[in-house]
Short mmCIF file of C-alpha atoms and ligand atoms in Angstrom, two decimals:
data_model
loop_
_atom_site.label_atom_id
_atom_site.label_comp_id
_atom_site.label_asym_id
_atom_site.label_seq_id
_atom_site.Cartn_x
_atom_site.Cartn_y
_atom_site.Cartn_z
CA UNK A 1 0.00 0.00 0.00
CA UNK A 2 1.67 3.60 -0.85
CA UNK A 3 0.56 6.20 1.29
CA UNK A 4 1.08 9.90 -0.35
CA UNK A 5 0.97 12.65 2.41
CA UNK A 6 0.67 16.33 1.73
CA UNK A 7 2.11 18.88 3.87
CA UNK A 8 2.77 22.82 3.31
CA UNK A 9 2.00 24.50 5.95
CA UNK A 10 3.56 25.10 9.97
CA UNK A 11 0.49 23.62 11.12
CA UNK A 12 0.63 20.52 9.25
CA UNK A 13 3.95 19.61 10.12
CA UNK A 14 3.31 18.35 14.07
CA UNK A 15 0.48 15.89 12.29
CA UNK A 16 2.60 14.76 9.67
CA UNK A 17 5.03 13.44 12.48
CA UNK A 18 3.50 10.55 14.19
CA UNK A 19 1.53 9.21 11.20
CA UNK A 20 5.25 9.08 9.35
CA UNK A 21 6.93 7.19 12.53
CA UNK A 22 4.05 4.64 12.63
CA UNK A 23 4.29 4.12 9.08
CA UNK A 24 7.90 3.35 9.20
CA UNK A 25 6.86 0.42 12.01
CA UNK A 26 4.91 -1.05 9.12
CA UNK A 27 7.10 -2.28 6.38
CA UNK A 28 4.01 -3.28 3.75
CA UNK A 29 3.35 0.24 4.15
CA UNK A 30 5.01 3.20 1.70
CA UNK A 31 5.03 6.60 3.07
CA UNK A 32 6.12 9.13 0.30
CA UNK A 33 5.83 12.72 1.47
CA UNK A 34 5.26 15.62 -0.67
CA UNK A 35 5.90 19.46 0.59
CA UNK A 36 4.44 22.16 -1.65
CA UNK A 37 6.20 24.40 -0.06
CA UNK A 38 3.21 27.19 1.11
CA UNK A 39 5.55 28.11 4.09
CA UNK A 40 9.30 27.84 3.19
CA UNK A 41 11.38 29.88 5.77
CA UNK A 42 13.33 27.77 7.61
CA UNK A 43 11.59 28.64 10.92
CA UNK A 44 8.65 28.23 9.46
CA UNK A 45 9.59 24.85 7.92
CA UNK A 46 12.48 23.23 8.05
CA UNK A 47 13.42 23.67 11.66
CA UNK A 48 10.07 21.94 12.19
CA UNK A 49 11.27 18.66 10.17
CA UNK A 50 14.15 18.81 12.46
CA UNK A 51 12.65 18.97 15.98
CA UNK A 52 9.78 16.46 14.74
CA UNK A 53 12.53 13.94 13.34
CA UNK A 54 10.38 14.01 9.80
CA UNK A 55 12.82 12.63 7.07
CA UNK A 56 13.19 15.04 3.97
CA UNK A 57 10.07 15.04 1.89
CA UNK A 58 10.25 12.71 -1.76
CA UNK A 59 9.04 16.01 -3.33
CA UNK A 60 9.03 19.67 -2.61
CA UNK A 61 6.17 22.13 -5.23
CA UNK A 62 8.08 25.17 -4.00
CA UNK A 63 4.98 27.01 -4.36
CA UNK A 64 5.14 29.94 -2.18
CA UNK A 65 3.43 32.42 -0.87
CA UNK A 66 -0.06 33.86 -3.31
CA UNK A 67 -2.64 34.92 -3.10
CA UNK A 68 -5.44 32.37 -2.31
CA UNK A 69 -6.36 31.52 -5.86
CA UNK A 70 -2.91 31.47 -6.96
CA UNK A 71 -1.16 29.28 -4.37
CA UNK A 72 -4.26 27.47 -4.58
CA UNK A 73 -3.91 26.82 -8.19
CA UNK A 74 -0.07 26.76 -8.57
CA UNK A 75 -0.42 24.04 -5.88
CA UNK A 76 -2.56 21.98 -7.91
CA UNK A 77 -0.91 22.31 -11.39
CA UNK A 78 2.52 21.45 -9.63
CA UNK A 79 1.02 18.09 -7.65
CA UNK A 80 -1.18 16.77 -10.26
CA UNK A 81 2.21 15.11 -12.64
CA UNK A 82 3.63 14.38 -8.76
CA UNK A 83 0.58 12.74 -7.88
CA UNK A 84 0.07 10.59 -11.21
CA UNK A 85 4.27 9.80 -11.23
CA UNK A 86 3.75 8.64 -7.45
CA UNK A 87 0.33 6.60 -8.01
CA UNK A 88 -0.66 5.97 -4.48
CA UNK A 89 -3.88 4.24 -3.02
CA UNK A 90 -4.57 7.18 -0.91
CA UNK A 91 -3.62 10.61 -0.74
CA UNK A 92 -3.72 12.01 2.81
CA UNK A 93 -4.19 15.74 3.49
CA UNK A 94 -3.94 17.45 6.98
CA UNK A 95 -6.17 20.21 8.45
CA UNK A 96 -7.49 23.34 6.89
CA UNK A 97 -4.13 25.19 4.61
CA UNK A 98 -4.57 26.25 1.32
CA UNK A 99 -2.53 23.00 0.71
CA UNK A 100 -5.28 20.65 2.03
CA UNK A 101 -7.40 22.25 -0.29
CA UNK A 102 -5.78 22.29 -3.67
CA UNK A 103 -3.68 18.60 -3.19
CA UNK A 104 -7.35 16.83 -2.27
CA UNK A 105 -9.38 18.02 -5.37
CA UNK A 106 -6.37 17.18 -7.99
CA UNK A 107 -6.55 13.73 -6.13
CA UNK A 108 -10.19 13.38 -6.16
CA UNK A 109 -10.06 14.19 -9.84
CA UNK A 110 -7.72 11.58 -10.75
CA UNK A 111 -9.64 9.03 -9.02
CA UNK A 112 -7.30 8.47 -6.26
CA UNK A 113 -8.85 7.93 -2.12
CA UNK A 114 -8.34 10.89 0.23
CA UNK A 115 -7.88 10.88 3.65
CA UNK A 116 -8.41 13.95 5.48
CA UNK A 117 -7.21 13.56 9.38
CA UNK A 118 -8.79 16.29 10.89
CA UNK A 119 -12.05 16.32 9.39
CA UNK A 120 -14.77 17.75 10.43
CA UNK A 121 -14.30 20.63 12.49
CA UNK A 122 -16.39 23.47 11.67
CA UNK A 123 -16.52 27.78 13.22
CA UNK A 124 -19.57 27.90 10.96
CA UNK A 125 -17.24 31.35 9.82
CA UNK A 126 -17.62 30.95 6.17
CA UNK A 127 -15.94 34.53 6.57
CA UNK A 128 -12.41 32.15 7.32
CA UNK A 129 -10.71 30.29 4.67
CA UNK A 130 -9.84 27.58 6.43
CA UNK A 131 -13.69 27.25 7.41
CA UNK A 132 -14.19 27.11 3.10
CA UNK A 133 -11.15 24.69 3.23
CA UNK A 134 -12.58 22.55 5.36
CA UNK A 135 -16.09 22.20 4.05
CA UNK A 136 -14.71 21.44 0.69
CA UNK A 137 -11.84 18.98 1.49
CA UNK A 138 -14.49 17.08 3.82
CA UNK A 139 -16.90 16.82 0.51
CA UNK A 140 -13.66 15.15 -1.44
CA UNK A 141 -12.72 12.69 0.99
CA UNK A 142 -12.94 9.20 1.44
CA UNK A 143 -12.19 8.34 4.77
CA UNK A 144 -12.93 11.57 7.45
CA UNK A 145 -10.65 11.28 10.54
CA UNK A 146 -11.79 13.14 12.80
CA UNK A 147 -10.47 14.42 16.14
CA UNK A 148 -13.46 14.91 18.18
CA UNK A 149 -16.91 13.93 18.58
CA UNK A 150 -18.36 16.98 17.73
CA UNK A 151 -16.37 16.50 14.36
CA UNK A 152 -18.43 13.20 13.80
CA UNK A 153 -21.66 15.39 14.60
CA UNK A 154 -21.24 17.92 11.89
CA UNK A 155 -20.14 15.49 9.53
CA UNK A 156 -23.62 13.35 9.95
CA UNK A 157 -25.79 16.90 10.28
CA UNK A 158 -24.11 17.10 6.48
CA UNK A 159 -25.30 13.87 5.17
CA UNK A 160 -21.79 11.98 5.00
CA UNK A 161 -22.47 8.46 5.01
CA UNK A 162 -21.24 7.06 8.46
CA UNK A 163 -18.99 4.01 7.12
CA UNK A 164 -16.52 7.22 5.95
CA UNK A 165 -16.54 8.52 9.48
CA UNK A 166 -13.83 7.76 11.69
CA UNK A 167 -13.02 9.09 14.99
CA UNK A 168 -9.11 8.36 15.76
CA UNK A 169 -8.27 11.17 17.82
CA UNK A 170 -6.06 14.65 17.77
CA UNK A 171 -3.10 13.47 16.19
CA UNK A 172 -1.42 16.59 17.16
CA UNK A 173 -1.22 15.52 20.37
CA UNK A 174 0.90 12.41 19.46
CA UNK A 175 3.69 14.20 18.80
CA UNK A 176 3.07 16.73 22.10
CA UNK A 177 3.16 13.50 24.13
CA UNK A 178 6.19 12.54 22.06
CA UNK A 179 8.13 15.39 22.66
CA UNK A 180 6.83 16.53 26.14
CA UNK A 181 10.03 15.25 27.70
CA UNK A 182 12.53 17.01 25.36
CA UNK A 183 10.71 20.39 25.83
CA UNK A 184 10.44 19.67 29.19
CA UNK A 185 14.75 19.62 29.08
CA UNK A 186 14.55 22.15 26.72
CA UNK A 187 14.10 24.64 29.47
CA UNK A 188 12.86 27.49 27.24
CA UNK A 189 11.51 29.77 30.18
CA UNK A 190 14.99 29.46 31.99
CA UNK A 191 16.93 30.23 29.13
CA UNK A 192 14.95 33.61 28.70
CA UNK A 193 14.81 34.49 32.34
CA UNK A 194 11.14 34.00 32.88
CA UNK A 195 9.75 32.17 36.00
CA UNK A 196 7.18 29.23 35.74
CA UNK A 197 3.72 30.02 35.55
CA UNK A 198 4.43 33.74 35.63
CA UNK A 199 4.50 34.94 31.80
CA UNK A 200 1.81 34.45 28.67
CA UNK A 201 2.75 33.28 26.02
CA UNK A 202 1.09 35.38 22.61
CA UNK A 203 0.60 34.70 18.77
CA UNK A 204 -1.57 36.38 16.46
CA UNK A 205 -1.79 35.90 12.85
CA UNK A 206 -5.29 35.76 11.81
CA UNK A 207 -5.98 38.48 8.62
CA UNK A 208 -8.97 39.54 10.60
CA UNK A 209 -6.79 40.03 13.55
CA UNK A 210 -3.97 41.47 12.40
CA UNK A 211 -5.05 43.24 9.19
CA UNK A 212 -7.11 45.92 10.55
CA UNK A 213 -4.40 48.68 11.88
CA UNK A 214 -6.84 50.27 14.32
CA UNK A 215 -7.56 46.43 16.10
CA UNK A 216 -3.96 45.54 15.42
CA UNK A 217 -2.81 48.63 17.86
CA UNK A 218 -5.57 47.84 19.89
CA UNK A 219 -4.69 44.37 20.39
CA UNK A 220 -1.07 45.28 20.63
CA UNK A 221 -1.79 48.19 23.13
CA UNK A 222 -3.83 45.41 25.40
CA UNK A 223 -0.71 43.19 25.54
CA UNK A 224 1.28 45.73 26.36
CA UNK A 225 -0.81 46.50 28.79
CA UNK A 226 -0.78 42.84 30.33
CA UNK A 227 3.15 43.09 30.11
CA UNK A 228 3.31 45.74 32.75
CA UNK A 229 2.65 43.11 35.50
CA UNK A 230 4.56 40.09 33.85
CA UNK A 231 6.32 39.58 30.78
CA UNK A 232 4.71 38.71 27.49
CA UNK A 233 6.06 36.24 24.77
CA UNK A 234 5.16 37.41 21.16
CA UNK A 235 6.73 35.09 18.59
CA UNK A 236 5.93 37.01 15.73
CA UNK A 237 4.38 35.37 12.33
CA UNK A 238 5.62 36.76 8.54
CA UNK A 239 2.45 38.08 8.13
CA UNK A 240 1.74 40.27 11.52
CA UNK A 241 5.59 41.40 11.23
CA UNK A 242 4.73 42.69 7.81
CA UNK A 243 1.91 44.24 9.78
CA UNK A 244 3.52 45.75 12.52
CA UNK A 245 5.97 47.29 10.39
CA UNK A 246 3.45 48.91 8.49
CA UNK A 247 1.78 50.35 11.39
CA UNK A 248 5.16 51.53 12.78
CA UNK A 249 4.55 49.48 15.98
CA UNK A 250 7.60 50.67 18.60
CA UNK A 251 6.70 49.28 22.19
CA UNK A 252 7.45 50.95 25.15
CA UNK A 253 10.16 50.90 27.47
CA UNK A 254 8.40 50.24 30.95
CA UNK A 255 6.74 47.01 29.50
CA UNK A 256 8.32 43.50 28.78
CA UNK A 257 6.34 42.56 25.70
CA UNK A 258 9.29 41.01 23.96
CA UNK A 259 8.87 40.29 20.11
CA UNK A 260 10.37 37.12 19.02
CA UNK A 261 10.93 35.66 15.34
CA UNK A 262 8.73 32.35 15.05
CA UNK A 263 9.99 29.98 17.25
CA UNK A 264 10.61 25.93 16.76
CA UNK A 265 8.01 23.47 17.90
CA UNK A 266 10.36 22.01 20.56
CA UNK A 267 11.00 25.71 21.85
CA UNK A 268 7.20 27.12 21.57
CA UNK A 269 6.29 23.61 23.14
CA UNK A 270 8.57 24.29 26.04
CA UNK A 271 7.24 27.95 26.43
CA UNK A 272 3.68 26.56 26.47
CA UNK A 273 4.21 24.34 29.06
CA UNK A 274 5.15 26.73 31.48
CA UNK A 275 3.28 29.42 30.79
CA UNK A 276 0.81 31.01 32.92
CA UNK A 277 -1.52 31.57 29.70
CA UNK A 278 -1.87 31.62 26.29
CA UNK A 279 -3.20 34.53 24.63
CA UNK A 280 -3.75 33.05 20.74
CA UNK A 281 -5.55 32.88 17.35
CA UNK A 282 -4.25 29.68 16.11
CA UNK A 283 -5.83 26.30 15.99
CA UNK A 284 -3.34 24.45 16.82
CA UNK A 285 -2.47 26.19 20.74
CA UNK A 286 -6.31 25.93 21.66
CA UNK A 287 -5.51 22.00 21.59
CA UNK A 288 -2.31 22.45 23.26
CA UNK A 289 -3.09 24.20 26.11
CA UNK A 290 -6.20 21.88 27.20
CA UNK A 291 -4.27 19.00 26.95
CA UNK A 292 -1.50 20.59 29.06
CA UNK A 293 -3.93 22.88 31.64
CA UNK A 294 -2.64 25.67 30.56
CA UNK A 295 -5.52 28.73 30.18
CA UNK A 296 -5.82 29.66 27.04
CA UNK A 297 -7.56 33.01 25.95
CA UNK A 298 -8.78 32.55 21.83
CA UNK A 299 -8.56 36.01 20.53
CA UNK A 300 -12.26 34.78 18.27
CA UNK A 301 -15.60 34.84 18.06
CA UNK A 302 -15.81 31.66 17.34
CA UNK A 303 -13.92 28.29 17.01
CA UNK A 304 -14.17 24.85 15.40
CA UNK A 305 -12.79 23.43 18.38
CA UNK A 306 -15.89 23.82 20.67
CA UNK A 307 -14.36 20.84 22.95
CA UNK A 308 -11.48 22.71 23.99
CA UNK A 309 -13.98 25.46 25.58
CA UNK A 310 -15.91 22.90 27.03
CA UNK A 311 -13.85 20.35 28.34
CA UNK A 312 -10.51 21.98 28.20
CA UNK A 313 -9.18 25.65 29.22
CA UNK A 314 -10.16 27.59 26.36
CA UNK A 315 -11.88 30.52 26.30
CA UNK A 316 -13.24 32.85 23.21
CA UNK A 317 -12.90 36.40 23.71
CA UNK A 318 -13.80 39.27 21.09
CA UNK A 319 -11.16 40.67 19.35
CA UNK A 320 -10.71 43.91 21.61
CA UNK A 321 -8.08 45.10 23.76
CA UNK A 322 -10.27 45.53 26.89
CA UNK A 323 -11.76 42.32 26.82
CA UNK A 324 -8.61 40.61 26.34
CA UNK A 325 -6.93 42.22 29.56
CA UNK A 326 -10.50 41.14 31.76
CA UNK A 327 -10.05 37.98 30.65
CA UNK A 328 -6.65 37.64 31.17
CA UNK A 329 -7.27 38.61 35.29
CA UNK A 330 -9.23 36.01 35.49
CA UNK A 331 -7.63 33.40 33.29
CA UNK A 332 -5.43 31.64 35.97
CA UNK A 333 -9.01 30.32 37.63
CA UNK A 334 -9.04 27.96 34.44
CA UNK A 335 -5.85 25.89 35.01
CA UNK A 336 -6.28 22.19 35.00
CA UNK A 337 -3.89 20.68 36.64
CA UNK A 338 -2.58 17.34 35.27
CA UNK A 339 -4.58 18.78 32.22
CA UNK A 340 -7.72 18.03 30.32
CA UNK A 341 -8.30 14.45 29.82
CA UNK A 342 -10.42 14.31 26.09
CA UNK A 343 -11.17 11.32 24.60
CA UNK A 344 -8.62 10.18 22.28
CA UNK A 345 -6.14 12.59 22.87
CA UNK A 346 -3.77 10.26 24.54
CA UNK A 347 -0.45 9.86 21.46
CA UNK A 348 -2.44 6.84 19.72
CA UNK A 349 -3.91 8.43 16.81
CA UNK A 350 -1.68 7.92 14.41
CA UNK A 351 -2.12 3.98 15.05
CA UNK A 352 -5.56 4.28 14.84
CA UNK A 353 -5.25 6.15 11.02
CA UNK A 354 -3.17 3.38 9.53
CA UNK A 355 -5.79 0.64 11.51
CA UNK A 356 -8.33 2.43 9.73
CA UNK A 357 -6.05 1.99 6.59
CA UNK A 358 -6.40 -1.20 6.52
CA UNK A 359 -9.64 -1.80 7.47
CA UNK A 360 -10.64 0.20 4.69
CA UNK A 361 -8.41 -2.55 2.15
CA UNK A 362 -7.08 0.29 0.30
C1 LIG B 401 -1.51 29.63 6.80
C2 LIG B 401 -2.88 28.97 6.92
C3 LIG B 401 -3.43 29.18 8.32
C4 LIG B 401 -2.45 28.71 9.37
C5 LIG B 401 -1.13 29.44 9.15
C6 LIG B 401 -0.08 29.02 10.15
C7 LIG B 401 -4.18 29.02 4.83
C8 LIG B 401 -5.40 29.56 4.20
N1 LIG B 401 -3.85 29.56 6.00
O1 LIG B 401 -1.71 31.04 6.97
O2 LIG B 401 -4.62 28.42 8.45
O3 LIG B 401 -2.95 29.02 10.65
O4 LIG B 401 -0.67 29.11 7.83
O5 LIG B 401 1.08 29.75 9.98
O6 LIG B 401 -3.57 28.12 4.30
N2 LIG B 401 5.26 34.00 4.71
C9 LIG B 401 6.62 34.09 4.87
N3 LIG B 401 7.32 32.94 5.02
C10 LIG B 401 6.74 31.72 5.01
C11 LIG B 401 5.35 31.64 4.82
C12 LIG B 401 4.62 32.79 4.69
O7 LIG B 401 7.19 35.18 4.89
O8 LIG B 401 7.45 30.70 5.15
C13 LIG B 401 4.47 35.25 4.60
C14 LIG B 401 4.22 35.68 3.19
O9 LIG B 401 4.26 37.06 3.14
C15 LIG B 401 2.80 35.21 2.95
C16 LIG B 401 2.17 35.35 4.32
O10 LIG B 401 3.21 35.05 5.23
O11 LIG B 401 2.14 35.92 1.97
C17 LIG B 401 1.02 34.43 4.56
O12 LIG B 401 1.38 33.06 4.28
P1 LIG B 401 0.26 32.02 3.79
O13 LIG B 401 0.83 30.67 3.63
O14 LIG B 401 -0.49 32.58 2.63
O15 LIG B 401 -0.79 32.02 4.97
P2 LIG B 401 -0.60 32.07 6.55
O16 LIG B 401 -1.09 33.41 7.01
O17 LIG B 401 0.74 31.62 6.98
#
C-alpha cells in the first residue's frame, strides 16, 4: 500500500510526524511525502522537520506564498504530474491550509482515495478560509478522521455516510506527548529568564486580527498592557511582522512585551508548558493548552474546536483590547492541573489512522 501525504504549511507539520513514525513500524506500508512548499522559511519549515525527526520530503512544489487563488492553483498544477508519477492508493491531506485544499481536489479528480485527518471541524465562519477549506476537502474525501466527537456530529448533520466517518483522535497531540520530555529539558523559560507560571505566552496571525491597523494597535496596546505586571512572549508570524511594520509598531520601554521571530516546535512547546496563559488565534495552541492545563484566551468569536472550551481551558474572547486584559485577570481560575483528559487525545492516533487503513483494504 503507498501512502502519499501532503504537507505545506507550519500547522501541518506536528500531524505529519507521528503518522510518518508509525508508518515506518509497518514495512508493507510506503510513506512518500510531498511538501508544496506554502511556508518555506526555515523557521517556518524546516526547523520543524528537524525537531519532529520528519525525514526530507520525496518532493518539494516550492509554491510559495499567493494569493489564495494562486497558491491554490499553482499548488494543484505542480502536484497533479507528482501525484500521477507517485500513483498511491490514498492521498492524505492534513487540516485546513490552502494545501489541504488544492492537493485533495487534484486527487479526487484523478480518481485516487483521500484521507483527510482532521475532518470535520467546523466555526460555521464561512468569513475564514480555512472554514471554506474545510467544508470542501471534507466533501472530497474518502475516509474523514476526525479528532473529536463533535467533528463526527457535523459530519452526519451534512449527510456523509457514516462508514466514511472515523473518529481516531487529535493526532497533534501524538507528537506533544512525544516530545513533552525534550521540551520539558529544553528549558525554554529558563533560558529567557522568565519564571514558571508567571508569563503568557502570545501569537496572532489571523488576517482579521492582524489586518485591521486600528484592532492591530488595539490588540497590541492590550498586551502591552498585560506586560506591565509580567512579561509577554510574542513570537511574531511573517504576516503580523509585515503588519507591525506597516503600522510603525515601537513598544514601550516600561513594558516587557518582547517580540520574538517564530519559534521551533520544541522551543514554543517548552514555552507553552510553562506558561501562565496563552493569549492566541491559532488552531493548533487551543488544543495544546487543554491538553497541558494551561488557560488559554482565543482572541475569536468563534472556534471549530468547541471541545477545547468545554472540556478543556479555552476561552473565546472578542477581538478587543479591553476584553482581552478582563479575561486575562481572570484566566489563571481555568488551570487544569494534570490537564484536560479528552477522549482520544492520549499519542495513539496515528495507530488508529493506519488501523483504519487497513480496514478500509485500500
Ligand atoms: C496559513 C494557513 C493558516 C495557518 C497558518 C499558520 C491558509 C489559508 N492559511 O496562513 O490556516 O494558521 O498558515 O502559519 O492556508 N510568509 C513568509 N514565510 C513563510 C510563509 C509565509 O514570509 O514561510 C508570509 C508571506 O508574506 C505570505 C504570508 O506570510 O504571503 C502568509 O502566508 P500564507 O501561507 O499565505 O498564509 P498564513 O497566514 O501563513
Amino acid at each position: 500500500m503507498r501512502i502519499l501525504s501532503i504537507v505545506g504549511a507550519r500547522p501541518n507539520f506536528m500531524k505529519l510526524a507521528p503518522l510518518d513514525r508509525v508508518l515506518a513500524s509497518h514495512p508493507d506500508l510506503e510513506h512518500v511525502i510531498v511538501h508544496t512548499g506554502q511556508h518555506y522559511d526555515r523557521n517556518m519549515s524546516d526547523s520543524f522537520f528537524d525537531d519532529l525527526g520528519i525525514p526530507e520530503p520525496h518532493y518539494n512544489l516550492e509554491v510559495g506564498s499567493g494569493s489564495h487563488a494562486w497558491q491554490t492553483g499553482a499548488i494543484m498544477q505542480a502536484f497533479e504530474p507528482v501525484c500521477k508519477d507517485v500513483g498511491p492508493n490514498v492521498v492524505l491531506v492534513f487540516g485546513d491550509v490552502n494545501s489541504t485544499v488544492a492537493t485533495a481536489l487534484v486527487a479526487a479528480k484523478l480518481g485516487i482515495k483521500v484521507g483527510h485527518v482532521e475532518a470535520g471541524l467546523r466555526s460555521r465562519d464561512w468569513g475564514m478560509p480555512e472554514e471554506i477549506n474545510r467544508v470542501v476537502t471534507d466533501r472530497l474525501s474518502d475516509l474523514l478522521l476526525t479528532p473529536s466527537p463533535d467533528a463526527d456530529e457535523n459530519l452526519r448533520a451534512e449527510g456523509v455516510p457514516p462508514e466514511r466517518i472515523h473518529f481516531v483522535g487529535n493526532i497533534m497531540i501524538d507528537s506533544l506527548v512525544y516530545a513533552l520530555p525534550r521540551a520539558v529539558e529544553f528549558n525554554a523559560a529558563g533560558n529567557r529568564d522568565l519564571s514558571p507560571g508567571e508569563y503568557s505566552v502570545v501569537t496572532l496571525h489571523r488576517p482579521s486580527n492582524v489586518d485591521d491597523p486600528e484592532s492591530l494597535e488595539d490588540l497590541m496596546s492590550a498586551l502591552e498592557e498585560l506586560s506591565c505586571s509580567s512579561p509577554v512572549i510574542f513570537p511574531v508570524h511573517p504576516r503580523t511582522k509585515t503588519r507591525l511594520e506597516s503600522i510603525g509598531w515601537v513598544g514601550s520601554d516600561s513594558a516587557d512585551l518582547r517580540l520574538l521571530a517564530p519559534v521551533g516546535y520544541l522551543e514554543m512547546l517548552s514555552l507553552v508548558q510553562s506558561s501562565g496563559m496563552v493569549i492566541t488565534d491559532s488552531g493548533g495552541l487551543q488544543e495544546e493548552t487543554s491538553f497541558l492545563g494551561v488557560p488559554c484566551i482565543t482572541v475569536r468569536p468563534n472556534t471549530e474546536r468547541p471541545i477545547t472550551c468545554t472540556e478543556g481551558t479555552n476561552q473565546l474572547v472578542v477581538p478587543r483590547g479591553e476584553a482581552i486584559v478582563e479575561a486575562a485577570g481572570l484566566a489563571p481560575g481555568r488551570r487544569i492541573e494534570g490537564g484536560a483528559k479528552i477522549d482520544k487525545w492520549d499519542g495513539n492516533a496515528a495507530e488508529r489512522i493506519v488501523e483504519v487503513f487497513r480496514s478500509a483494504g485500500l
